[in-house]
mmCIF file of C-alpha atoms in Angstrom:
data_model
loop_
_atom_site.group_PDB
_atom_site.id
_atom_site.type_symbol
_atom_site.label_atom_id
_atom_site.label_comp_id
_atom_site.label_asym_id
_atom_site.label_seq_id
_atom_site.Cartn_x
_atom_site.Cartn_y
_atom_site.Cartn_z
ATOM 1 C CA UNK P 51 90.496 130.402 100.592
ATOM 2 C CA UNK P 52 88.859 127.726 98.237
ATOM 3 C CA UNK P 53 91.941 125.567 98.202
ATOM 4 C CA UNK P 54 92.169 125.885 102.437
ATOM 5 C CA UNK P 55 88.054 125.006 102.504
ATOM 6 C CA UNK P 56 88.520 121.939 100.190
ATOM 7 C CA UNK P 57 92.061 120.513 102.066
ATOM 8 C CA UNK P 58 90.147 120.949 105.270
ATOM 9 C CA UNK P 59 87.090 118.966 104.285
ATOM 10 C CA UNK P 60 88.971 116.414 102.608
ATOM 11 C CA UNK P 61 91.031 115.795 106.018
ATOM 12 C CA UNK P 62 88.724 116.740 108.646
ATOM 13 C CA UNK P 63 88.334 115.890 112.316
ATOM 14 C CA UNK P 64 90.940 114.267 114.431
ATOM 15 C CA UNK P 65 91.601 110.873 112.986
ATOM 16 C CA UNK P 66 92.174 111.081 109.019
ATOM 17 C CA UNK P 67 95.480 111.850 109.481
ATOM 18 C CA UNK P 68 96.040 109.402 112.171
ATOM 19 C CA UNK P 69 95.122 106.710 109.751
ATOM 20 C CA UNK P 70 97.049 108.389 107.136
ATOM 21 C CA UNK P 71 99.982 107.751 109.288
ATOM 22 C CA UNK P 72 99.069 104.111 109.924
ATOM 23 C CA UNK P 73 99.404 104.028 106.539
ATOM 24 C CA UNK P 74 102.472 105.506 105.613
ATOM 25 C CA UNK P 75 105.021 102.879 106.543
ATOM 26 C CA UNK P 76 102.536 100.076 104.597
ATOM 27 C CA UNK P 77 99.116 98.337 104.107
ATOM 28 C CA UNK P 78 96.698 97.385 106.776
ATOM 29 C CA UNK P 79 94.143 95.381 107.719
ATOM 30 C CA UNK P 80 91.480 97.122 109.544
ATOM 31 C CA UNK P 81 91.791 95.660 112.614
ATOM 32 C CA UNK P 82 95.529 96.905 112.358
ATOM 33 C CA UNK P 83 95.006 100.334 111.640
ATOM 34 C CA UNK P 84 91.991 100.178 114.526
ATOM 35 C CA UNK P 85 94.994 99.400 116.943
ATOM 36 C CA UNK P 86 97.480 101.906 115.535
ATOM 37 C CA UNK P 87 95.005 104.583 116.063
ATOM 38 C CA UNK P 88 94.341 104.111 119.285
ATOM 39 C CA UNK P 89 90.986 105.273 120.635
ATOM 40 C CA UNK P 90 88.577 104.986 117.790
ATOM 41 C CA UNK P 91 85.855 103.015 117.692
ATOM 42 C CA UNK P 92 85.504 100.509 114.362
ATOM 43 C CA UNK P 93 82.072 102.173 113.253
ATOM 44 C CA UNK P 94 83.941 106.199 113.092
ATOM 45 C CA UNK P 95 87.229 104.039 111.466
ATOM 46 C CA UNK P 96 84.394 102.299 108.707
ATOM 47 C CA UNK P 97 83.028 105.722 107.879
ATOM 48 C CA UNK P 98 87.071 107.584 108.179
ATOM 49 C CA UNK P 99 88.444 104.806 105.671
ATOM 50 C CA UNK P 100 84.865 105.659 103.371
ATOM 51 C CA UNK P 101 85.832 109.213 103.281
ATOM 52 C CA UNK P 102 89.366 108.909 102.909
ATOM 53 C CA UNK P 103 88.758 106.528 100.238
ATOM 54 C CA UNK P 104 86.075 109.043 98.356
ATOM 55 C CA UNK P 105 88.709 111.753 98.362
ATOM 56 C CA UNK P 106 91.319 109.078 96.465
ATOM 57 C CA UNK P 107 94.163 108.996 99.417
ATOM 58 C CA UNK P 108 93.554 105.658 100.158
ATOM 59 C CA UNK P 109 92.607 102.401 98.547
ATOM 60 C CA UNK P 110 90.984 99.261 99.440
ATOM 61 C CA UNK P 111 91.969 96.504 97.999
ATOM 62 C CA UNK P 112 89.923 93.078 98.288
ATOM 63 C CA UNK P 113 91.962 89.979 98.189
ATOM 64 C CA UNK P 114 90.234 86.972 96.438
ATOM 65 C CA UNK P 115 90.104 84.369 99.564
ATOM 66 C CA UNK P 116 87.894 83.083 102.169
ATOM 67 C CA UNK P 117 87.052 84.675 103.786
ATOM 68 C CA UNK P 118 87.654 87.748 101.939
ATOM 69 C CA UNK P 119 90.536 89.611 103.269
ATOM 70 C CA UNK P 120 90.825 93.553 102.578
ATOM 71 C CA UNK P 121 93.905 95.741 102.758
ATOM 72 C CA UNK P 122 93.778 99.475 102.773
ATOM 73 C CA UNK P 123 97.103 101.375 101.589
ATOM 74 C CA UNK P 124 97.753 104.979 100.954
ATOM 75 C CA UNK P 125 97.634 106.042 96.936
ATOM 76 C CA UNK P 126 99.920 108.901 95.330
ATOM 77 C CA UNK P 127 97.782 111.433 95.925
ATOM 78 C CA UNK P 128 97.342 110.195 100.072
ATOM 79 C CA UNK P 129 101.604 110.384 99.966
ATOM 80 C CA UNK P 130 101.370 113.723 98.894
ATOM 81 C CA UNK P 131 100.465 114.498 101.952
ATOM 82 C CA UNK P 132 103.694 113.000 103.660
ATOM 83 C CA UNK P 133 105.819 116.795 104.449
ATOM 84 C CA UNK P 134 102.045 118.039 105.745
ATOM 85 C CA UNK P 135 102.148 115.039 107.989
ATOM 86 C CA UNK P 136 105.441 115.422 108.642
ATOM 87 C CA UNK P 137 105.557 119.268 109.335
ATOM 88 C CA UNK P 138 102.599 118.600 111.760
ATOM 89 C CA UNK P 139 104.722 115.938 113.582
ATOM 90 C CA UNK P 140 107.307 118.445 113.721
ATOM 91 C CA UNK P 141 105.343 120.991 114.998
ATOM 92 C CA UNK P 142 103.130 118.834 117.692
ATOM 93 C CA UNK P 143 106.925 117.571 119.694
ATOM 94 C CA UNK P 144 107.742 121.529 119.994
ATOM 95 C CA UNK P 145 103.899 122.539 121.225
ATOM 96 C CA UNK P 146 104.145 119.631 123.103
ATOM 97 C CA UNK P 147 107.427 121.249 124.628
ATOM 98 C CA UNK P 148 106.173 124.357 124.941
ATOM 99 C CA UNK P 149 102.564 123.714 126.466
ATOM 100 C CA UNK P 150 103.596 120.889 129.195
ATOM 101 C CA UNK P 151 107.701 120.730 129.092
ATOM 102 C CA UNK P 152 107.638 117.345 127.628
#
């Protein structure tokens, strides 16, 4: 149950994944992965990209221009989530089928 408690806190709510996914085929800018996740507002996508950074699945990385620029990409242990993400994809088309014929 431990395991289940800790992968649920570290990926909580309805948008660390979604960003996860922005970040899957490449780095982003923030305004980038704000309009690949469409929806969220740039304060929740600050404090998502905090948390997801605190739990080591994604990276910032600050480039050394003016101004500053600052990419976020997904780390080894963020693309270990890739068959999760994937199975969940999977999964959402057939519930999708199944709950409104689509």
């Amino acid at each position: 149950m431990l395991s289940i408690k800790d992968a649920l806190e570290a990926l909580e709510g309805k948008w660390k994944l979604l960003i996860l996914f922005s970040l899957s085929t490449g780095p982003r800018r923030f305004k980038q992965i704000s309009k690949e996740v469409s929806g969220i507002s740039d304060k929740t996508l600050s404090k998502e990209l905090k948390s997801l950074e605190g739990n080591q699945l994604i990276k910032r990385d600050v480039q050394d221009s003016f101004p500053p620029t600052v990419n976020y990409s997904i780390t080894e242990h963020g693309r270990s989530l890739e068959k999760v993400m994937e199975e969940l994809h999977y999964w959402g088309l057939a519930h999708r089928r199944q709950i409104i014929g689509k």
